[in-house]
Short mmCIF file of C-alpha atoms in Angstrom, two decimals:
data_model
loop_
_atom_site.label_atom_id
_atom_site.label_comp_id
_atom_site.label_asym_id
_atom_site.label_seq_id
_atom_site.Cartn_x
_atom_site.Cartn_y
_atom_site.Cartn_z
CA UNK E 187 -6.13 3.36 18.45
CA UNK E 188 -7.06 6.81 17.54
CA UNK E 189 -8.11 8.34 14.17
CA UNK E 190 -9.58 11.42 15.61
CA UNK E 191 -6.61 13.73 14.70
CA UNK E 192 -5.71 12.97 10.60
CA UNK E 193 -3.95 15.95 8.77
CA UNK E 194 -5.18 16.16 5.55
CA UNK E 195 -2.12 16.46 2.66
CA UNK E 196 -2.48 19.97 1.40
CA UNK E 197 -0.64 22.06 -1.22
CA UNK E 198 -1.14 25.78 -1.57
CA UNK E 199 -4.36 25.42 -3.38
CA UNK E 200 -5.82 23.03 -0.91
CA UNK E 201 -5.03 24.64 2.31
CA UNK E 202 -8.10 27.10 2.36
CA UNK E 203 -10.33 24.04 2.73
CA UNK E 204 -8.71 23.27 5.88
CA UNK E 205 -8.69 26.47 7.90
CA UNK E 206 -9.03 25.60 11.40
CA UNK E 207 -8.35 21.67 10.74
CA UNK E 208 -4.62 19.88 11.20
CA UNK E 209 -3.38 19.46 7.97
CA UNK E 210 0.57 18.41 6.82
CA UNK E 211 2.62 19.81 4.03
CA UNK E 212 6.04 19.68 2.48
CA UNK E 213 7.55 23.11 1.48
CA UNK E 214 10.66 24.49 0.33
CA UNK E 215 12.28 26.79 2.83
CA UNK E 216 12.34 30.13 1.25
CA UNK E 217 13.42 32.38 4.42
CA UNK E 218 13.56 31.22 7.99
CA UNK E 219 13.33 33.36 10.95
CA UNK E 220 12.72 33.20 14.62
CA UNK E 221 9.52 31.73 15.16
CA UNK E 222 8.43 31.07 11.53
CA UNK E 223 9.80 29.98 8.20
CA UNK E 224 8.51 31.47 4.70
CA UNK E 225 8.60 28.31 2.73
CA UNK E 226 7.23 27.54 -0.94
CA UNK E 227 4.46 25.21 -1.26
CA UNK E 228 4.65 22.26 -3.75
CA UNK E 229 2.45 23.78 -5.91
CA UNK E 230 4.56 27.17 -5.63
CA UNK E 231 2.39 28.95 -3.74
CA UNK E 232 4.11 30.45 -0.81
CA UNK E 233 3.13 29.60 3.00
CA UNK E 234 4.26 31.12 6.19
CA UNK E 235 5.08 28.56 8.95
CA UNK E 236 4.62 29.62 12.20
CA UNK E 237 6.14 27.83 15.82
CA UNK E 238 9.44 26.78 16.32
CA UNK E 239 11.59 25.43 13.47
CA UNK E 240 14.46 23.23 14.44
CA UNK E 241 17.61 24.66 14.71
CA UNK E 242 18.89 23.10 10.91
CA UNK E 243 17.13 23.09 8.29
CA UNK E 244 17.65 21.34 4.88
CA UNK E 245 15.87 22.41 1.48
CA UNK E 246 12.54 20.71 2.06
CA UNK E 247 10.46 20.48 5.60
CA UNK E 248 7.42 18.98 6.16
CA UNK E 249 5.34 20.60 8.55
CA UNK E 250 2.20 19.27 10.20
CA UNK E 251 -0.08 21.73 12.37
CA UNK E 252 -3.22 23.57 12.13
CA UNK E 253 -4.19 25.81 9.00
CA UNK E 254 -4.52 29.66 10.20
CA UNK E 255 -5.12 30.96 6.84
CA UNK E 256 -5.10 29.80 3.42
CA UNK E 257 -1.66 30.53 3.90
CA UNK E 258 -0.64 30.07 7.08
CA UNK E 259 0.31 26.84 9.26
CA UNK E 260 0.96 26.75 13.07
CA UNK E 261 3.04 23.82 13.20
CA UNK E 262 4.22 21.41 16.22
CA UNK E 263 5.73 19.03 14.21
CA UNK E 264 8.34 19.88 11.86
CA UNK E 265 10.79 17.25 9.89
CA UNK E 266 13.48 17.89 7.69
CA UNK E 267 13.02 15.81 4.57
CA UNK E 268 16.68 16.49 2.66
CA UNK E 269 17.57 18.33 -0.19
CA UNK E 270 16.32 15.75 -2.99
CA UNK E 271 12.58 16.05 -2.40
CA UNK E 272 10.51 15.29 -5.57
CA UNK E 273 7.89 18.31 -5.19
CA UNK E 274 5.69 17.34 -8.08
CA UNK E 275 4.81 13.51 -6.70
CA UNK E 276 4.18 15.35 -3.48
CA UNK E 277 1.97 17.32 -5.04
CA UNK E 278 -0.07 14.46 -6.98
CA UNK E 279 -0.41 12.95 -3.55
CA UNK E 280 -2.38 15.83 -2.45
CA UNK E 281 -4.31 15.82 -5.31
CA UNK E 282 -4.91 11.69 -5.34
CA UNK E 283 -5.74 12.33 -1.27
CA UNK E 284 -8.17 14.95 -1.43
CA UNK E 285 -9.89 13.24 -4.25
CA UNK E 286 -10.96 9.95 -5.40
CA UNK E 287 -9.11 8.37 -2.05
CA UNK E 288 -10.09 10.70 0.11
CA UNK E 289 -11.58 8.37 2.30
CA UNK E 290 -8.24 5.96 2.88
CA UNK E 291 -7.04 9.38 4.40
CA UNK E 292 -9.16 11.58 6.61
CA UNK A 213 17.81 -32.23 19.63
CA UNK A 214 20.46 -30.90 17.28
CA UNK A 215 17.71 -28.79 15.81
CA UNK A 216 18.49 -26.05 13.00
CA UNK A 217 17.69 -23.53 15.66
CA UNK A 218 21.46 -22.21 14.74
CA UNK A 219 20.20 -21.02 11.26
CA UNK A 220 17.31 -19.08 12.73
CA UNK A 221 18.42 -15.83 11.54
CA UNK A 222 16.58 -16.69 8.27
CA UNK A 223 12.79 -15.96 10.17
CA UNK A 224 14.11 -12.73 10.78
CA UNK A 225 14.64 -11.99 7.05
CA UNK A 226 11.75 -14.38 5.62
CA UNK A 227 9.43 -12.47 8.35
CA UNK A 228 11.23 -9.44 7.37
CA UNK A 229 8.89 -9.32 4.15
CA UNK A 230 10.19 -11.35 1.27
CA UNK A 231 7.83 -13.90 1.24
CA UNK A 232 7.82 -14.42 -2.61
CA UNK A 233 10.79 -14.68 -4.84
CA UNK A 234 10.42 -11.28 -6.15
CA UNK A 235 11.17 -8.33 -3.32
CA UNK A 236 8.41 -5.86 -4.05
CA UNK A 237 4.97 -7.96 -4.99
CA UNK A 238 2.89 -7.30 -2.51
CA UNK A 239 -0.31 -8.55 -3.78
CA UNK A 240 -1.87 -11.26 -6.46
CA UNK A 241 -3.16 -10.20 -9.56
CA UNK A 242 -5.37 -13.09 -9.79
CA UNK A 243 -8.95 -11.90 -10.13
CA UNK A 244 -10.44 -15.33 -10.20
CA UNK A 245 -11.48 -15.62 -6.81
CA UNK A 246 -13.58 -12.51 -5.11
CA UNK A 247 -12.31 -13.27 -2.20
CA UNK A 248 -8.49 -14.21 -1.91
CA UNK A 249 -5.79 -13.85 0.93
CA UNK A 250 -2.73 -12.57 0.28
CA UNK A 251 0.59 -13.91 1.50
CA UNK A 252 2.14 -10.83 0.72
CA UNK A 253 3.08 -7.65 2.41
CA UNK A 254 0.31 -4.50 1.51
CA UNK A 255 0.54 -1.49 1.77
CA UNK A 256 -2.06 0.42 3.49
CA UNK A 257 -2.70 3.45 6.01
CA UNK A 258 -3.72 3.18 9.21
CA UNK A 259 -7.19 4.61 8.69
CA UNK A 260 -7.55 1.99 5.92
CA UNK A 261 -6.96 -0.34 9.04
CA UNK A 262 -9.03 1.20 11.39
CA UNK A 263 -12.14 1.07 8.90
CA UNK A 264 -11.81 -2.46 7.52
CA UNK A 265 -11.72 -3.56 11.49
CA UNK A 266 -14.74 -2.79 12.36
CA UNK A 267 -16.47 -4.94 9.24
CA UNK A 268 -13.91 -7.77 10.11
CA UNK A 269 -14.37 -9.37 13.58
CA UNK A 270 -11.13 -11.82 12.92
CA UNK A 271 -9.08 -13.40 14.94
CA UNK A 272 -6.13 -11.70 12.88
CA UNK A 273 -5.76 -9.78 9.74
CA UNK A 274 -7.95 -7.86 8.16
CA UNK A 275 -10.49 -7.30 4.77
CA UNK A 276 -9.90 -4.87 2.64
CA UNK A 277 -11.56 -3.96 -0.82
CA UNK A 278 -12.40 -8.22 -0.38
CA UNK A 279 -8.84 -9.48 -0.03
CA UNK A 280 -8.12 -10.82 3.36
CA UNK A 281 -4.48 -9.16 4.64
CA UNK A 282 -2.28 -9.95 7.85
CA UNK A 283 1.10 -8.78 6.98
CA UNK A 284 1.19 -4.50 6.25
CA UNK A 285 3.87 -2.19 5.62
CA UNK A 286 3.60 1.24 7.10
CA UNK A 287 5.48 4.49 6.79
CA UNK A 288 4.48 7.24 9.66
CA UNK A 289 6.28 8.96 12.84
CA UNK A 290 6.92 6.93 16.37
CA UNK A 291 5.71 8.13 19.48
CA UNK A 292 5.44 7.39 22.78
CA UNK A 293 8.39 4.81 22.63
CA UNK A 294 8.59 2.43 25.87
CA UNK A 295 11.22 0.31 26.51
CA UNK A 296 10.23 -0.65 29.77
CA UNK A 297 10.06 -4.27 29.61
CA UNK A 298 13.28 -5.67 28.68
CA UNK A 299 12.18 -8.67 25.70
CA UNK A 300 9.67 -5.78 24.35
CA UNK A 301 9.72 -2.04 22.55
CA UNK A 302 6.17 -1.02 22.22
CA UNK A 303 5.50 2.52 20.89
CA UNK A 304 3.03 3.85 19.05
CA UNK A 305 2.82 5.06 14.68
CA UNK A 306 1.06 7.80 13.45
CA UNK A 307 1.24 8.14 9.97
CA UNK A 308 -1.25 11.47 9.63
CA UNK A 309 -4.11 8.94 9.03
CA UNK A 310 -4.43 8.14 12.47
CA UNK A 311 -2.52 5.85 15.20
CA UNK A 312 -1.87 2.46 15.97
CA UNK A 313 -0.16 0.60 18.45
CA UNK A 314 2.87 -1.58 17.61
CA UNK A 315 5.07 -3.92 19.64
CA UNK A 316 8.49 -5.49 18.76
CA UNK A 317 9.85 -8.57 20.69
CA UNK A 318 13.50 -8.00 21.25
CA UNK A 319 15.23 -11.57 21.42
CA UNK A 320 18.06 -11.23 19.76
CA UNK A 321 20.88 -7.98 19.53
CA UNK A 322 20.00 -8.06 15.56
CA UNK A 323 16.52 -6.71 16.90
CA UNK A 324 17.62 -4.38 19.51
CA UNK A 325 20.17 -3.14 17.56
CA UNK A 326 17.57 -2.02 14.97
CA UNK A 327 15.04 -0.50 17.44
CA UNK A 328 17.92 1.36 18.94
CA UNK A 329 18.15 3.68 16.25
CA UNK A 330 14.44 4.26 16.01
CA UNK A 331 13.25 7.25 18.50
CA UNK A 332 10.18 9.26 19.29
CA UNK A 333 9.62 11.26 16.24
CA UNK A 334 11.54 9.52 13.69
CA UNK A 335 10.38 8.24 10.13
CA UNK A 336 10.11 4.70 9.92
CA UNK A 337 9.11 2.55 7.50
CA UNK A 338 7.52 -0.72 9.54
CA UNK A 339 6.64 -4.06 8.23
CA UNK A 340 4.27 -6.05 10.35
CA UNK A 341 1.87 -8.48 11.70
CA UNK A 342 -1.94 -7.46 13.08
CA UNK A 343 -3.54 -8.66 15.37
CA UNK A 344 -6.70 -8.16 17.45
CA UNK A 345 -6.00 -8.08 20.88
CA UNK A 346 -8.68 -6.59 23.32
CA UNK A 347 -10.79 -5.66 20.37
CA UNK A 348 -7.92 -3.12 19.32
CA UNK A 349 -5.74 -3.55 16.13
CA UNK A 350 -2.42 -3.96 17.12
CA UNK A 351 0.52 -4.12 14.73
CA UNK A 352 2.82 -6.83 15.78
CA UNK A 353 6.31 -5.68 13.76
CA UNK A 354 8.92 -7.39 12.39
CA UNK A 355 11.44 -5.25 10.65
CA UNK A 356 11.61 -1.07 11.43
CA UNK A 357 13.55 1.09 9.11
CA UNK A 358 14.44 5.01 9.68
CA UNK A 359 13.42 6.33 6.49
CA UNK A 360 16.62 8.45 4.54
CA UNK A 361 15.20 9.61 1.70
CA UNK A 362 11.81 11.08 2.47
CA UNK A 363 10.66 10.55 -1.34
CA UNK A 364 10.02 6.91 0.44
CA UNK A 365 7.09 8.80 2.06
CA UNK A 366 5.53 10.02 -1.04
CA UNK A 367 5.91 6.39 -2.60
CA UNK A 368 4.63 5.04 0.10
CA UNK A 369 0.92 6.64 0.25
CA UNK A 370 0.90 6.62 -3.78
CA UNK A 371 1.38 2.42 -2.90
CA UNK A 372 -1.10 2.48 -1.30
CA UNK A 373 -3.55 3.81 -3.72
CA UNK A 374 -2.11 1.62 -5.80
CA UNK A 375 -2.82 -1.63 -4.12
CA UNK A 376 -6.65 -0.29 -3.30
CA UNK A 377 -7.20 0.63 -6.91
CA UNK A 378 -6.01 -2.00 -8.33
CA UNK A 379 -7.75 -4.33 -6.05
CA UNK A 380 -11.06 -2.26 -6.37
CA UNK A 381 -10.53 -2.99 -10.26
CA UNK A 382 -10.50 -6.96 -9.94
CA UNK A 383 -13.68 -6.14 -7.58
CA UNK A 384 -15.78 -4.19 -10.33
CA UNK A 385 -14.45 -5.33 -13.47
CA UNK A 386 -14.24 -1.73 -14.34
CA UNK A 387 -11.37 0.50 -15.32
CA UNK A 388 -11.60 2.30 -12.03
CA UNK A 389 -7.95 2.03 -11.23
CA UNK A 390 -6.72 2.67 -14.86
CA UNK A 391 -6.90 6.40 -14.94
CA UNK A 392 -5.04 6.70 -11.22
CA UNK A 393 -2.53 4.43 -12.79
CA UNK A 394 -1.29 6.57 -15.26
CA UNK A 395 -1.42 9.67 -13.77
CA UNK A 396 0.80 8.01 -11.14
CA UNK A 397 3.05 6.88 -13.63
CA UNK A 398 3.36 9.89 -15.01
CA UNK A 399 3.56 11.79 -12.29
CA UNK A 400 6.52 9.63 -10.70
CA UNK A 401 9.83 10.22 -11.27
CA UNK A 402 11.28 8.84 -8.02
CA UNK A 403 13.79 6.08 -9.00
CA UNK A 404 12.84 4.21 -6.42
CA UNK A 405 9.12 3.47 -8.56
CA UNK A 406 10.25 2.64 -11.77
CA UNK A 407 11.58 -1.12 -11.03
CA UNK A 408 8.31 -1.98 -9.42
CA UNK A 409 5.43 -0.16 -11.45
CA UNK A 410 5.96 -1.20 -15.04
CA UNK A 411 6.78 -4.86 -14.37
CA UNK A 412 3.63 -5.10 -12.10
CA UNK A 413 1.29 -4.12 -15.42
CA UNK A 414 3.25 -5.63 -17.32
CA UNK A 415 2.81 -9.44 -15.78
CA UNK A 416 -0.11 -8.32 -13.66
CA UNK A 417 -2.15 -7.04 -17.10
CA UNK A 418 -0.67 -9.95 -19.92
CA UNK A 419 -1.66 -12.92 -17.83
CA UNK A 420 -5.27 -11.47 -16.10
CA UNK A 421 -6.63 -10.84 -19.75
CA UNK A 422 -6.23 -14.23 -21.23
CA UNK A 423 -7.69 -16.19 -18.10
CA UNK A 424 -10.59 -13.53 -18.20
CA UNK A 425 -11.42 -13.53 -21.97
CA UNK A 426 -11.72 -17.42 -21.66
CA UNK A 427 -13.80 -17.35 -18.80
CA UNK A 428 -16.01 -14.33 -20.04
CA UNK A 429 -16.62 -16.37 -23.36
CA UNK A 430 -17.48 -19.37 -21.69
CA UNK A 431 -19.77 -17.55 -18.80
CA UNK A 432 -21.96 -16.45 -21.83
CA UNK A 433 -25.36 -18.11 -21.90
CA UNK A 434 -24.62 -19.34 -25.55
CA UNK A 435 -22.15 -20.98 -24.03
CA UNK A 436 -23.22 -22.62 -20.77
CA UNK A 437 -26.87 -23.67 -22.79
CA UNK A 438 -24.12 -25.95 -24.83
CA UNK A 439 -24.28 -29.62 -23.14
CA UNK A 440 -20.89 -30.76 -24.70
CA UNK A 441 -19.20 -27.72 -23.99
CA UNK A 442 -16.76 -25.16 -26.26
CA UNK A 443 -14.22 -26.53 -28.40
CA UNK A 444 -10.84 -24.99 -28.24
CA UNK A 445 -10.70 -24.32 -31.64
CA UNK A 446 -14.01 -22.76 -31.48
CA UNK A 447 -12.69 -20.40 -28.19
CA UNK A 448 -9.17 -19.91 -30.47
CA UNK A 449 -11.46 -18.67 -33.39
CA UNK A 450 -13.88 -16.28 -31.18
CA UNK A 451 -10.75 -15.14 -28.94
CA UNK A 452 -8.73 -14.39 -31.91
CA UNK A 453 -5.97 -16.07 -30.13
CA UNK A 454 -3.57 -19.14 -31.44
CA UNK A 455 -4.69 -22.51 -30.11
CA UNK A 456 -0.69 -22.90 -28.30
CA UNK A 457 -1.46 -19.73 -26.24
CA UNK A 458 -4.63 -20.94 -25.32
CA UNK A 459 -3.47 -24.77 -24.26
CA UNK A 460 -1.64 -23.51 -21.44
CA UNK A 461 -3.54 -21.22 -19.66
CA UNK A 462 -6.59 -23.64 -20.37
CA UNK A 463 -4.44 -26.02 -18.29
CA UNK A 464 -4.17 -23.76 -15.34
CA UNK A 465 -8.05 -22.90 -15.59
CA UNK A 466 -8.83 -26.16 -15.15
CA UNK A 467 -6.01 -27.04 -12.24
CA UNK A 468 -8.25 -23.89 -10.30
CA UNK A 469 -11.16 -25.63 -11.03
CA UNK A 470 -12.76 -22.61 -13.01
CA UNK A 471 -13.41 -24.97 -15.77
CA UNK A 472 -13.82 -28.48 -16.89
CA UNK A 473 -13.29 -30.82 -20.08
CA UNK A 474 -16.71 -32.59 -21.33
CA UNK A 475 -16.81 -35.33 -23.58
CA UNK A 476 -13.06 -35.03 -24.49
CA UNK A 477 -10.26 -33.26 -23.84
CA UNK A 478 -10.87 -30.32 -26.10
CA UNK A 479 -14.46 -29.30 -24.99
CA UNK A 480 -14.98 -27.32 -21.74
CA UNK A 481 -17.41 -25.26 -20.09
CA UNK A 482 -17.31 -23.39 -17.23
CA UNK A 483 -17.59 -24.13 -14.14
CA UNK A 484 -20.86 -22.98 -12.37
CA UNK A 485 -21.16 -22.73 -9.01
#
């Protein structure tokens, strides 16, 4: 069993604090070319994705990889999560897990 | 010999998580006990499982926030999927809080069927068993779902909050939990919430502060220095509560054996252990 590689839920705001570190996040495909995909975070901040996206891609993608910049992922997993994605309870989440319950996460 | 082996199909769906009449209660809301098991299914993360391990050192199941667990629910991605052994799918679920291995026994086609359609790097929402085997946790499942709609995923982590905080507030006796609580019911909106969360407080809140204001008034030194015991008129008239409401849940106090009747059967004190 293996803890040593947790991505930490991050929204726009929170990815600085993880530069260097795997982290995951939901965004909302903006613009997708070869080899990245401009996305908006779920605080509406926008992040460039960079790797390979799958070939399809619905509204909302969650992307887990290692934080570049504060606003830049390189991904290696990537899953389409639909078009009905509720942003704002994503974006609690982040909040709730990089806060008081930090600890049930990372 | 003409056993009722025919109508087995019902441990697959009592295993498969609906162990108490209503679908979605995954834990007690008694608070009486500071240590209680739970029958139910929890929610948790797999670092939440990894942690509480180490403190544990059971045969099966373990302790979290002082509530012994065995059955979990998980949401997270499969890996590392081997089918290699024909009665048994073992793969692997990392739900971004870590990893843990899980196995599936495949006896009948309902339970291939269902493990078909589960492949390295899909969703799945997993209900199982742990167990300790070598030292390692291992996650014995009984039910695996794709997951559809991916709001499950949010619910799913803001469950699990749930369950901790809520269990960390029976721990304390503090309002701890309260403030998480409404900012996640505020901040939900996913349908799939809203038949679970409000009936939970509801029930969960009602019942928990009767027992407690009974047993907090009869804890009090005032109370316990008293030889005969508290009359229920006497706990009525401090509780600001009518006698009828009291009768019953006094009933139930003393079927737990959290308090006792004295010289008749309207005096009681608490029992102290």
């Amino acid at each position: 069993m293996d803890t040593s590689s947790p991505a930490a839920f991050v929204n726009g705001a929170l990815l600085r604090r993880y530069i260097g570190q795997k982290v995951r996040a939901v965004v909302q495909v903006i613009r997708s070319d070869i080899g990245s995909v401009t996305g908006k975070s779920t605080d509406d901040q926008q992040i460039v994705v960079k790797g390979s996206p799958p070939p399809s891609l619905t509204t909302f993608l969650e992307v887990i990889g290692i934080a570049e910049s504060d606003n830049t992922i390189r991904a290696d997993v990537w899953t389409n999560f639909g078009d009905n994605f509720d942003a704002g309870n994503y974006n609690e989440l982040c909040k709730l897990a990089n806060g008081e319950f930090r600890h049930m996460f990372i | 010999m003409f056993s009722n082996s025919q109508f087995e199909p019902n441990s697959a769906f009592s295993g498969g998580g609906f162990m108490s009449s209503q679908p979605t209660q995954p834990y007690e809301s008694s608070s009486s006990s500071s240590s209680s098991t739970t029958k139910g299914i929890v929610p948790v993360t797999v670092k939440q499982i990894n942690e509480s391990s180490h403190s544990g050192g059971e045969k099966s199941g373990i302790v979290i926030n002082g509530v012994e667990i065995t059955n979990v629910s998980l949401v997270g991605l499969v890996c590392d999927k081997d089918v290699s052994k024909v009665t048994e799918v073992k793969f692997t679920l990392d739900d971004g809080t870590g990893r843990i291995d899980c196995k599936r026994w495949v006896n009948e086609s309902f339970d291939a069927r269902e493990m078909e359609s589960v492949q390295d790097g899909t969703y799945v929402r997993l209900n199982g068993h742990l167990k300790t085997f070598q030292g390692n946790q291992q996650l014995l499942v009984f039910s695996v779902r794709p997951i559809v709609d991916f709001n499950e995923v949010t619910f799913h982590y803001i469950e699990c909050i749930h369950f901790y905080s809520k269990n960390s507030e029976s721990q304390l006796g503090q309002q701890v939990g309260d403030a998480t609580q409404s900012h996640t019911l505020n901040a939900n909106q996913a349908t799939t919430l809203n038949p679970v969360m409000p009936s939970q407080n509801s029930d969960g809140n009602g019942r928990k502060n009767l027992d407690d204001m009974i047993l907090d008034y009869l804890k009090q030194p005032a109370c316990t220095a008293r030889q005969q015991g508290i009359h229920l008129d006497e706990i009525a008239q401090q509780l600001k509560v009518p006698k009828n409401k009291l009768e019953g849940v006094i009933q139930s106090l003393e079927g737990d054996g959290l308090i006792y009747s004295t010289i008749d059967e309207y005096h009681f004190k608490h029992v102290e252990l």
